[in-house]
Structures are given as structure tokens and as C-alpha cells.
PDB file of C-alpha atoms in Angstrom:
ATOM      1  CA  MET A   1     139.590 135.808 132.859  1.00  0.00           C
ATOM      2  CA  MET A   2     142.616 136.799 130.736  1.00  0.00           C
ATOM      3  CA  LEU A   3     144.231 134.114 128.590  1.00  0.00           C
ATOM      4  CA  ASP A   4     147.045 134.270 126.070  1.00  0.00           C
ATOM      5  CA  ARG A   5     144.445 133.829 123.329  1.00  0.00           C
ATOM      6  CA  GLY A   6     141.861 136.309 124.611  1.00  0.00           C
ATOM      7  CA  LEU A   7     139.239 136.902 127.283  1.00  0.00           C
ATOM      8  CA  VAL A   8     136.703 134.532 128.838  1.00  0.00           C
ATOM      9  CA  PHE A   9     133.548 135.786 130.536  1.00  0.00           C
ATOM     10  CA  MET A  10     130.975 133.789 132.503  1.00  0.00           C
ATOM     11  CA  SER A  11     128.092 134.920 134.687  1.00  0.00           C
ATOM     12  CA  ASP A  12     125.245 133.281 136.512  1.00  0.00           C
ATOM     13  CA  THR A  13     121.703 134.631 136.180  1.00  0.00           C
ATOM     14  CA  ARG A  14     120.221 134.412 139.664  1.00  0.00           C
ATOM     15  CA  THR A  15     119.000 137.470 141.525  1.00  0.00           C
ATOM     16  CA  ASN A  16     117.189 137.381 144.826  1.00  0.00           C
ATOM     17  CA  ALA A  17     115.464 139.627 147.308  1.00  0.00           C
ATOM     18  CA  GLY A  18     115.118 136.936 149.940  1.00  0.00           C
ATOM     19  CA  LEU A  19     114.757 133.177 149.702  1.00  0.00           C
ATOM     20  CA  ASP A  20     111.150 133.444 148.530  1.00  0.00           C
ATOM     21  CA  ASN A  21     111.841 135.956 145.733  1.00  0.00           C
ATOM     22  CA  ILE A  22     114.373 134.454 143.309  1.00  0.00           C
ATOM     23  CA  SER A  23     114.440 135.480 139.647  1.00  0.00           C
ATOM     24  CA  THR A  24     116.550 134.972 136.539  1.00  0.00           C
ATOM     25  CA  PHE A  25     118.122 137.978 134.805  1.00  0.00           C
ATOM     26  CA  ARG A  26     120.972 138.223 132.333  1.00  0.00           C
ATOM     27  CA  LYS A  27     124.022 139.838 133.956  1.00  0.00           C
ATOM     28  CA  MET A  28     126.198 140.026 130.844  1.00  0.00           C
ATOM     29  CA  THR A  29     126.007 142.607 128.044  1.00  0.00           C
ATOM     30  CA  VAL A  30     128.122 142.681 124.876  1.00  0.00           C
ATOM     31  CA  TRP A  31     128.619 145.641 122.537  1.00  0.00           C
ATOM     32  CA  GLU A  32     130.499 145.318 119.269  1.00  0.00           C
ATOM     33  CA  ASP A  33     131.455 147.331 116.218  1.00  0.00           C
ATOM     34  CA  PRO A  34     133.092 144.608 114.097  1.00  0.00           C
ATOM     35  CA  GLY A  35     136.607 145.525 113.115  1.00  0.00           C
ATOM     36  CA  GLU A  36     136.694 148.415 115.607  1.00  0.00           C
ATOM     37  CA  ARG A  37     135.859 147.131 119.091  1.00  0.00           C
ATOM     38  CA  CYS A  38     134.161 144.524 121.245  1.00  0.00           C
ATOM     39  CA  ILE A  39     133.275 145.264 124.878  1.00  0.00           C
ATOM     40  CA  THR A  40     131.703 142.983 127.488  1.00  0.00           C
ATOM     41  CA  LEU A  41     130.179 144.087 130.793  1.00  0.00           C
ATOM     42  CA  MET A  42     129.164 141.856 133.698  1.00  0.00           C
ATOM     43  CA  ALA A  43     127.356 143.062 136.806  1.00  0.00           C
ATOM     44  CA  ALA A  44     126.694 142.010 140.392  1.00  0.00           C
ATOM     45  CA  GLY A  45     124.740 143.804 143.080  1.00  0.00           C
ATOM     46  CA  ASN A  46     121.480 145.730 143.132  1.00  0.00           C
ATOM     47  CA  LEU A  47     119.485 144.803 140.034  1.00  0.00           C
ATOM     48  CA  ALA A  48     117.872 148.229 139.562  1.00  0.00           C
ATOM     49  CA  THR A  49     121.304 149.858 139.674  1.00  0.00           C
ATOM     50  CA  THR A  50     122.944 147.483 137.210  1.00  0.00           C
ATOM     51  CA  GLN A  51     120.025 147.643 134.783  1.00  0.00           C
ATOM     52  CA  ALA A  52     120.074 151.452 134.897  1.00  0.00           C
ATOM     53  CA  VAL A  53     123.802 151.489 134.125  1.00  0.00           C
ATOM     54  CA  VAL A  54     123.421 149.087 131.197  1.00  0.00           C
ATOM     55  CA  SER A  55     120.414 150.993 129.829  1.00  0.00           C
ATOM     56  CA  LEU A  56     122.284 154.305 129.922  1.00  0.00           C
ATOM     57  CA  LEU A  57     125.331 152.825 128.205  1.00  0.00           C
ATOM     58  CA  ASP A  58     123.142 151.056 125.663  1.00  0.00           C
ATOM     59  CA  GLU A  59     121.139 154.156 124.788  1.00  0.00           C
ATOM     60  CA  ARG A  60     124.339 156.118 124.159  1.00  0.00           C
ATOM     61  CA  SER A  61     125.661 153.412 121.843  1.00  0.00           C
ATOM     62  CA  LYS A  62     122.782 153.085 119.385  1.00  0.00           C
ATOM     63  CA  THR A  63     123.511 155.730 116.744  1.00  0.00           C
ATOM     64  CA  VAL A  64     126.505 157.743 115.600  1.00  0.00           C
ATOM     65  CA  GLN A  65     124.809 161.003 116.579  1.00  0.00           C
ATOM     66  CA  GLU A  66     124.430 159.766 120.165  1.00  0.00           C
ATOM     67  CA  ARG A  67     127.981 158.492 120.551  1.00  0.00           C
ATOM     68  CA  GLU A  68     129.146 161.257 122.878  1.00  0.00           C
ATOM     69  CA  PRO A  69     129.764 159.999 125.444  1.00  0.00           C
ATOM     70  CA  SER A  70     129.592 156.403 124.211  1.00  0.00           C
ATOM     71  CA  LEU A  71     131.398 153.119 124.601  1.00  0.00           C
ATOM     72  CA  MET A  72     131.378 152.962 120.803  1.00  0.00           C
ATOM     73  CA  ALA A  73     133.386 156.174 120.506  1.00  0.00           C
ATOM     74  CA  VAL A  74     136.020 156.142 123.258  1.00  0.00           C
ATOM     75  CA  PRO A  75     139.564 155.608 121.901  1.00  0.00           C
ATOM     76  CA  SER A  76     140.707 153.066 124.512  1.00  0.00           C
ATOM     77  CA  MET A  77     139.491 150.456 126.977  1.00  0.00           C
ATOM     78  CA  PHE A  78     140.887 152.572 129.809  1.00  0.00           C
ATOM     79  CA  GLN A  79     138.588 155.429 128.838  1.00  0.00           C
ATOM     80  CA  ALA A  80     135.727 152.961 128.467  1.00  0.00           C
ATOM     81  CA  ALA A  81     136.350 151.809 132.040  1.00  0.00           C
ATOM     82  CA  GLY A  82     136.374 155.432 133.207  1.00  0.00           C
ATOM     83  CA  MET A  83     133.051 156.119 131.496  1.00  0.00           C
ATOM     84  CA  VAL A  84     131.399 153.022 132.939  1.00  0.00           C
ATOM     85  CA  ALA A  85     132.757 153.827 136.410  1.00  0.00           C
ATOM     86  CA  GLU A  86     131.390 157.359 136.224  1.00  0.00           C
ATOM     87  CA  THR A  87     128.000 156.092 135.059  1.00  0.00           C
ATOM     88  CA  LEU A  88     127.862 153.585 137.907  1.00  0.00           C
ATOM     89  CA  ARG A  89     128.797 156.203 140.503  1.00  0.00           C
ATOM     90  CA  ASP A  90     126.163 158.626 139.191  1.00  0.00           C
ATOM     91  CA  VAL A  91     123.401 155.997 139.168  1.00  0.00           C
ATOM     92  CA  ILE A  92     124.179 154.898 142.731  1.00  0.00           C
ATOM     93  CA  ALA A  93     124.228 158.508 143.947  1.00  0.00           C
ATOM     94  CA  ARG A  94     120.934 159.305 142.215  1.00  0.00           C
ATOM     95  CA  HIS A  95     119.177 156.235 143.631  1.00  0.00           C
ATOM     96  CA  ALA A  96     120.505 156.872 147.132  1.00  0.00           C
ATOM     97  CA  GLU A  97     119.219 160.447 147.113  1.00  0.00           C
ATOM     98  CA  THR A  98     115.636 159.451 146.302  1.00  0.00           C
ATOM     99  CA  GLY A  99     114.953 157.662 149.571  1.00  0.00           C
ATOM    100  CA  GLN A 100     116.444 156.919 152.921  1.00  0.00           C
ATOM    101  CA  ARG A 101     120.208 157.177 153.061  1.00  0.00           C
ATOM    102  CA  ALA A 102     121.386 153.591 152.624  1.00  0.00           C
ATOM    103  CA  ASP A 103     124.171 153.578 150.042  1.00  0.00           C
ATOM    104  CA  SER A 104     124.925 149.860 150.332  1.00  0.00           C
ATOM    105  CA  THR A 105     121.378 149.038 149.243  1.00  0.00           C
ATOM    106  CA  PHE A 106     122.067 150.437 145.785  1.00  0.00           C
ATOM    107  CA  ASN A 107     125.641 149.227 145.389  1.00  0.00           C
ATOM    108  CA  ALA A 108     126.880 147.256 142.405  1.00  0.00           C
ATOM    109  CA  THR A 109     130.220 146.013 141.133  1.00  0.00           C
ATOM    110  CA  LEU A 110     131.132 145.546 137.477  1.00  0.00           C
ATOM    111  CA  ILE A 111     133.642 143.692 135.328  1.00  0.00           C
ATOM    112  CA  LEU A 112     134.461 145.348 132.004  1.00  0.00           C
ATOM    113  CA  GLY A 113     136.618 143.715 129.369  1.00  0.00           C
ATOM    114  CA  GLY A 114     137.309 143.826 125.682  1.00  0.00           C
ATOM    115  CA  GLN A 115     139.456 145.466 123.050  1.00  0.00           C
ATOM    116  CA  VAL A 116     139.437 148.704 121.086  1.00  0.00           C
ATOM    117  CA  LYS A 117     141.303 148.866 117.775  1.00  0.00           C
ATOM    118  CA  GLY A 118     144.851 150.030 118.331  1.00  0.00           C
ATOM    119  CA  GLY A 119     145.121 148.631 121.854  1.00  0.00           C
ATOM    120  CA  PRO A 120     145.425 145.210 123.527  1.00  0.00           C
ATOM    121  CA  PRO A 121     142.618 143.258 125.206  1.00  0.00           C
ATOM    122  CA  ARG A 122     142.101 144.639 128.720  1.00  0.00           C
ATOM    123  CA  LEU A 123     140.056 143.669 131.759  1.00  0.00           C
ATOM    124  CA  PHE A 124     138.854 145.938 134.594  1.00  0.00           C
ATOM    125  CA  LEU A 125     137.114 145.550 137.943  1.00  0.00           C
ATOM    126  CA  ILE A 126     134.920 148.585 138.706  1.00  0.00           C
ATOM    127  CA  TYR A 127     133.878 149.377 142.271  1.00  0.00           C
ATOM    128  CA  PRO A 128     130.667 151.153 143.415  1.00  0.00           C
ATOM    129  CA  GLU A 129     132.685 154.224 144.400  1.00  0.00           C
ATOM    130  CA  GLY A 130     133.653 154.723 140.759  1.00  0.00           C
ATOM    131  CA  ASN A 131     137.298 153.680 140.978  1.00  0.00           C
ATOM    132  CA  PHE A 132     138.672 150.623 139.190  1.00  0.00           C
ATOM    133  CA  ILE A 133     141.671 148.322 138.832  1.00  0.00           C
ATOM    134  CA  GLU A 134     143.064 146.454 135.835  1.00  0.00           C
ATOM    135  CA  ALA A 135     143.917 142.768 135.497  1.00  0.00           C
ATOM    136  CA  SER A 136     147.549 141.857 134.994  1.00  0.00           C
ATOM    137  CA  ALA A 137     149.828 138.828 134.858  1.00  0.00           C
ATOM    138  CA  ASP A 138     149.783 138.809 138.671  1.00  0.00           C
ATOM    139  CA  THR A 139     145.978 139.165 138.866  1.00  0.00           C
ATOM    140  CA  PRO A 140     144.686 137.582 135.636  1.00  0.00           C
ATOM    141  CA  PHE A 141     141.040 137.133 136.604  1.00  0.00           C
ATOM    142  CA  PHE A 142     138.316 138.957 138.500  1.00  0.00           C
ATOM    143  CA  GLN A 143     135.234 137.753 140.377  1.00  0.00           C
ATOM    144  CA  ILE A 144     132.281 139.744 141.634  1.00  0.00           C
ATOM    145  CA  GLY A 145     129.270 138.780 143.704  1.00  0.00           C
ATOM    146  CA  GLU A 146     129.787 135.613 145.749  1.00  0.00           C
ATOM    147  CA  THR A 147     133.488 134.828 145.290  1.00  0.00           C
ATOM    148  CA  LYS A 148     134.904 132.864 148.202  1.00  0.00           C
ATOM    149  CA  TYR A 149     133.676 129.360 147.345  1.00  0.00           C
ATOM    150  CA  GLY A 150     134.841 129.206 143.740  1.00  0.00           C
ATOM    151  CA  ARG A 151     138.047 131.216 143.992  1.00  0.00           C
ATOM    152  CA  PRO A 152     140.376 128.467 145.358  1.00  0.00           C
ATOM    153  CA  ILE A 153     139.707 126.352 142.261  1.00  0.00           C
ATOM    154  CA  LEU A 154     140.616 129.221 139.943  1.00  0.00           C
ATOM    155  CA  VAL A 155     143.777 130.029 141.891  1.00  0.00           C
ATOM    156  CA  ARG A 156     144.993 126.422 141.749  1.00  0.00           C
ATOM    157  CA  ALA A 157     144.062 125.518 138.175  1.00  0.00           C
ATOM    158  CA  TYR A 158     144.340 128.731 136.132  1.00  0.00           C
ATOM    159  CA  ASP A 159     146.868 128.657 133.293  1.00  0.00           C
ATOM    160  CA  PRO A 160     147.136 131.581 130.841  1.00  0.00           C
ATOM    161  CA  ALA A 161     148.016 129.145 128.039  1.00  0.00           C
ATOM    162  CA  MET A 162     144.841 127.061 128.439  1.00  0.00           C
ATOM    163  CA  ARG A 163     142.359 126.688 125.606  1.00  0.00           C
ATOM    164  CA  PHE A 164     138.993 128.427 125.684  1.00  0.00           C
ATOM    165  CA  GLU A 165     137.319 125.050 126.153  1.00  0.00           C
ATOM    166  CA  ASP A 166     139.450 124.268 129.205  1.00  0.00           C
ATOM    167  CA  ALA A 167     138.787 127.717 130.657  1.00  0.00           C
ATOM    168  CA  LEU A 168     135.033 127.160 130.349  1.00  0.00           C
ATOM    169  CA  LYS A 169     135.376 123.804 132.108  1.00  0.00           C
ATOM    170  CA  LEU A 170     137.341 125.468 134.913  1.00  0.00           C
ATOM    171  CA  LEU A 171     134.728 128.207 135.307  1.00  0.00           C
ATOM    172  CA  LEU A 172     131.896 125.678 135.388  1.00  0.00           C
ATOM    173  CA  VAL A 173     133.652 123.803 138.191  1.00  0.00           C
ATOM    174  CA  SER A 174     134.133 127.077 140.060  1.00  0.00           C
ATOM    175  CA  PHE A 175     130.467 128.033 139.658  1.00  0.00           C
ATOM    176  CA  ASP A 176     129.328 124.536 140.608  1.00  0.00           C
ATOM    177  CA  SER A 177     131.273 124.735 143.863  1.00  0.00           C
ATOM    178  CA  THR A 178     129.736 128.130 144.572  1.00  0.00           C
ATOM    179  CA  LEU A 179     126.114 127.265 143.861  1.00  0.00           C
ATOM    180  CA  LYS A 180     126.324 124.169 146.069  1.00  0.00           C
ATOM    181  CA  ALA A 181     127.364 126.403 148.983  1.00  0.00           C
ATOM    182  CA  ASN A 182     125.300 129.544 148.365  1.00  0.00           C
ATOM    183  CA  LEU A 183     121.701 129.886 147.181  1.00  0.00           C
ATOM    184  CA  THR A 184     122.302 133.367 145.733  1.00  0.00           C
ATOM    185  CA  VAL A 185     124.172 131.806 142.785  1.00  0.00           C
ATOM    186  CA  GLY A 186     122.472 129.595 140.229  1.00  0.00           C
ATOM    187  CA  ALA A 187     122.206 128.444 136.632  1.00  0.00           C
ATOM    188  CA  PRO A 188     121.757 129.122 133.799  1.00  0.00           C
ATOM    189  CA  PHE A 189     125.237 130.460 133.051  1.00  0.00           C
ATOM    190  CA  ASP A 190     126.021 132.857 130.212  1.00  0.00           C
ATOM    191  CA  PHE A 191     129.451 132.906 128.597  1.00  0.00           C
ATOM    192  CA  HIS A 192     131.341 134.893 125.967  1.00  0.00           C
ATOM    193  CA  LEU A 193     134.707 133.972 124.451  1.00  0.00           C
ATOM    194  CA  TYR A 194     136.640 136.876 122.938  1.00  0.00           C
ATOM    195  CA  GLN A 195     139.540 136.035 120.608  1.00  0.00           C
ATOM    196  CA  ALA A 196     142.354 138.577 120.951  1.00  0.00           C
ATOM    197  CA  ASP A 197     142.630 141.013 118.018  1.00  0.00           C
ATOM    198  CA  SER A 198     139.422 139.728 116.401  1.00  0.00           C
ATOM    199  CA  LEU A 199     137.601 142.960 117.311  1.00  0.00           C
ATOM    200  CA  ARG A 200     134.273 141.169 117.133  1.00  0.00           C
ATOM    201  CA  ALA A 201     132.138 139.135 119.509  1.00  0.00           C
ATOM    202  CA  GLY A 202     133.128 135.499 119.791  1.00  0.00           C
ATOM    203  CA  PRO A 203     131.087 132.433 120.701  1.00  0.00           C
ATOM    204  CA  ARG A 204     128.258 133.252 123.122  1.00  0.00           C
ATOM    205  CA  ASP A 205     125.799 130.844 124.665  1.00  0.00           C
ATOM    206  CA  ARG A 206     123.857 129.857 127.786  1.00  0.00           C
ATOM    207  CA  ILE A 207     124.393 126.685 129.810  1.00  0.00           C
ATOM    208  CA  GLU A 208     121.261 125.481 131.582  1.00  0.00           C
ATOM    209  CA  ALA A 209     121.195 123.639 134.895  1.00  0.00           C
ATOM    210  CA  ASP A 210     120.159 120.404 133.147  1.00  0.00           C
ATOM    211  CA  ASP A 211     122.797 120.683 130.409  1.00  0.00           C
ATOM    212  CA  PRO A 212     124.328 117.180 130.016  1.00  0.00           C
ATOM    213  CA  TYR A 213     127.909 118.475 129.998  1.00  0.00           C
ATOM    214  CA  PHE A 214     127.388 120.613 133.090  1.00  0.00           C
ATOM    215  CA  GLN A 215     125.837 117.660 134.899  1.00  0.00           C
ATOM    216  CA  LEU A 216     128.821 115.531 133.867  1.00  0.00           C
ATOM    217  CA  VAL A 217     131.280 118.145 135.148  1.00  0.00           C
ATOM    218  CA  SER A 218     129.392 118.602 138.407  1.00  0.00           C
ATOM    219  CA  GLN A 219     129.169 114.877 139.150  1.00  0.00           C
ATOM    220  CA  GLY A 220     132.713 114.199 137.957  1.00  0.00           C
ATOM    221  CA  TRP A 221     134.181 116.970 140.120  1.00  0.00           C
ATOM    222  CA  GLY A 222     132.364 115.696 143.201  1.00  0.00           C
ATOM    223  CA  ASP A 223     133.548 112.142 142.571  1.00  0.00           C
ATOM    224  CA  ALA A 224     137.114 113.304 141.938  1.00  0.00           C
ATOM    225  CA  LEU A 225     137.184 115.212 145.240  1.00  0.00           C
ATOM    226  CA  LYS A 226     136.017 112.137 147.130  1.00  0.00           C
ATOM    227  CA  GLU A 227     138.646 109.967 145.438  1.00  0.00           C
ATOM    228  CA  ALA A 228     141.359 112.522 146.185  1.00  0.00           C
ATOM    229  CA  LEU A 229     140.333 112.656 149.849  1.00  0.00           C
ATOM    230  CA  ASP A 230     140.326 108.863 150.113  1.00  0.00           C
ATOM    231  CA  SER A 231     143.800 108.697 148.542  1.00  0.00           C
ATOM    232  CA  LEU A 232     145.378 110.918 151.194  1.00  0.00           C
ATOM    233  CA  PRO A 233     147.185 109.248 154.119  1.00  0.00           C
ATOM    234  CA  PRO A 234     144.774 108.542 156.993  1.00  0.00           C
ATOM    235  CA  PHE A 235     144.906 110.587 160.137  1.00  0.00           C
ATOM    236  CA  THR A 236     145.934 108.522 163.151  1.00  0.00           C
ATOM    237  CA  LEU A 237     144.882 109.452 166.671  1.00  0.00           C
ATOM    238  CA  ASP A 238     147.724 109.349 169.153  1.00  0.00           C
ATOM    239  CA  SER A 239     147.054 106.300 171.303  1.00  0.00           C
ATOM    240  CA  GLN A 240     148.982 107.885 174.171  1.00  0.00           C
ATOM    241  CA  THR A 241     146.345 110.616 174.735  1.00  0.00           C
TER     242      THR A 241
END
């Protein structure tokens, strides 16, 4: 999510290969070179694919000698998005060629955001085919994975001037609505707050399912919805029919 003051990232940690095979894996990765750049990647889709992409990008970012090609060497976020997109496309193609032809099995979608010195904070949505789009004032946030249940809340309540704390509250409400409707989404939730022009990682933490604040938000949102529904004018059946 793009705000006037920076970027907000949040991801769940649930992966599943059927209802009887649910696991917890981190879906967010942060790279930083303080004073030069800070880049955050979030992933949804096939776990083997997303882990391969992150591992390749991570290996290329460890030392100066290995920075070509590297997220720690590209001169702009646009070029970083291009590199990540190419890596994703190559990994999907390589996995698909090793077995039966079933491209969708190995698909993944990524969100890449951050800032490189000399440019503004930028946010990209990267598709499995290797193409990508950039967030703008008209489309200030991206979702991947299960999106339909939590999106209406974001559309109605998003404000680019909101504080980081309010953005986190909004995202928790969105995730809470999603996890109550779909078992493929679940806590804990990882978040990262990037302050524009800081060029370093901001506050990062994990919110567990039993976190007191999350429980308060979840219960409070449910109660507020019930109160709002009760406050609406009642529907009256036409007595003539």
C-alpha cells in the first residue's frame, strides 16, 4: 500500500496443499543497503516457485562481487522489478519443463516495493508471465493471493494521508475478513513499514493469531458491522403481494 509517508506491506503466512496439509511460511523478504536502498518482496502462489525466486535473488545480493545481476546493484526500482519479473518467469519455465506440462501448478505472483537512492518509493505487481504494472494515485495498493473478501474494505477506507498505525489497522481488518471466509489465509501476519526517503528498513514485526490487539480489532469489527446493519432502515414486505 502506498501512503504519502511511505509504503506499508503485510502478508499472511499460511500455505496449503489441501485441507489436511497446512503449513506456515514467511512470504515477505526485505533487502536493504542503508542509505542506498530498501526493497521488499511479497509472494503468493506455488511455494517451491516463490522460494526459488527469493533464493536466487538472495544469493545474488550477498557480496559485491556477486552483484551482477543483483537487486543491490540496479539503479532504479523499475529495473529491480524487471529483474524480479525475469527471475520469476525463468523459474516457472524451468519447473514446468521438468514434469508434465501444467504451467498453472507452478505459477506465482509477486509484489515488489521500495526505494533506490535517487528515485521515489515505487510499488509493482509482477505477474507469472513476467510482465508487471506499477501502483499509482488511481491504484494505490495491490493484493495477491486471495483478494476478493478483503478488497472492499480497502477500497472504502483507504486514505493516502493516513498514519502507518491506521494503515496497519485497516490491513488487519481486511485480513480478518478474508481469513473468516477462506481457509487458505491465516495468521500470523508479517508487516514492514517503509518511511519514504529513509533508504533503510523500517519497523518489522509479526502479529500472531492470539495477539490481544488483533483479537480486539477482529471482535470490534464484527460488532461494528452488526450495529451498522441494525441501524439501517428495516425492509418491509409489501402487504399487497
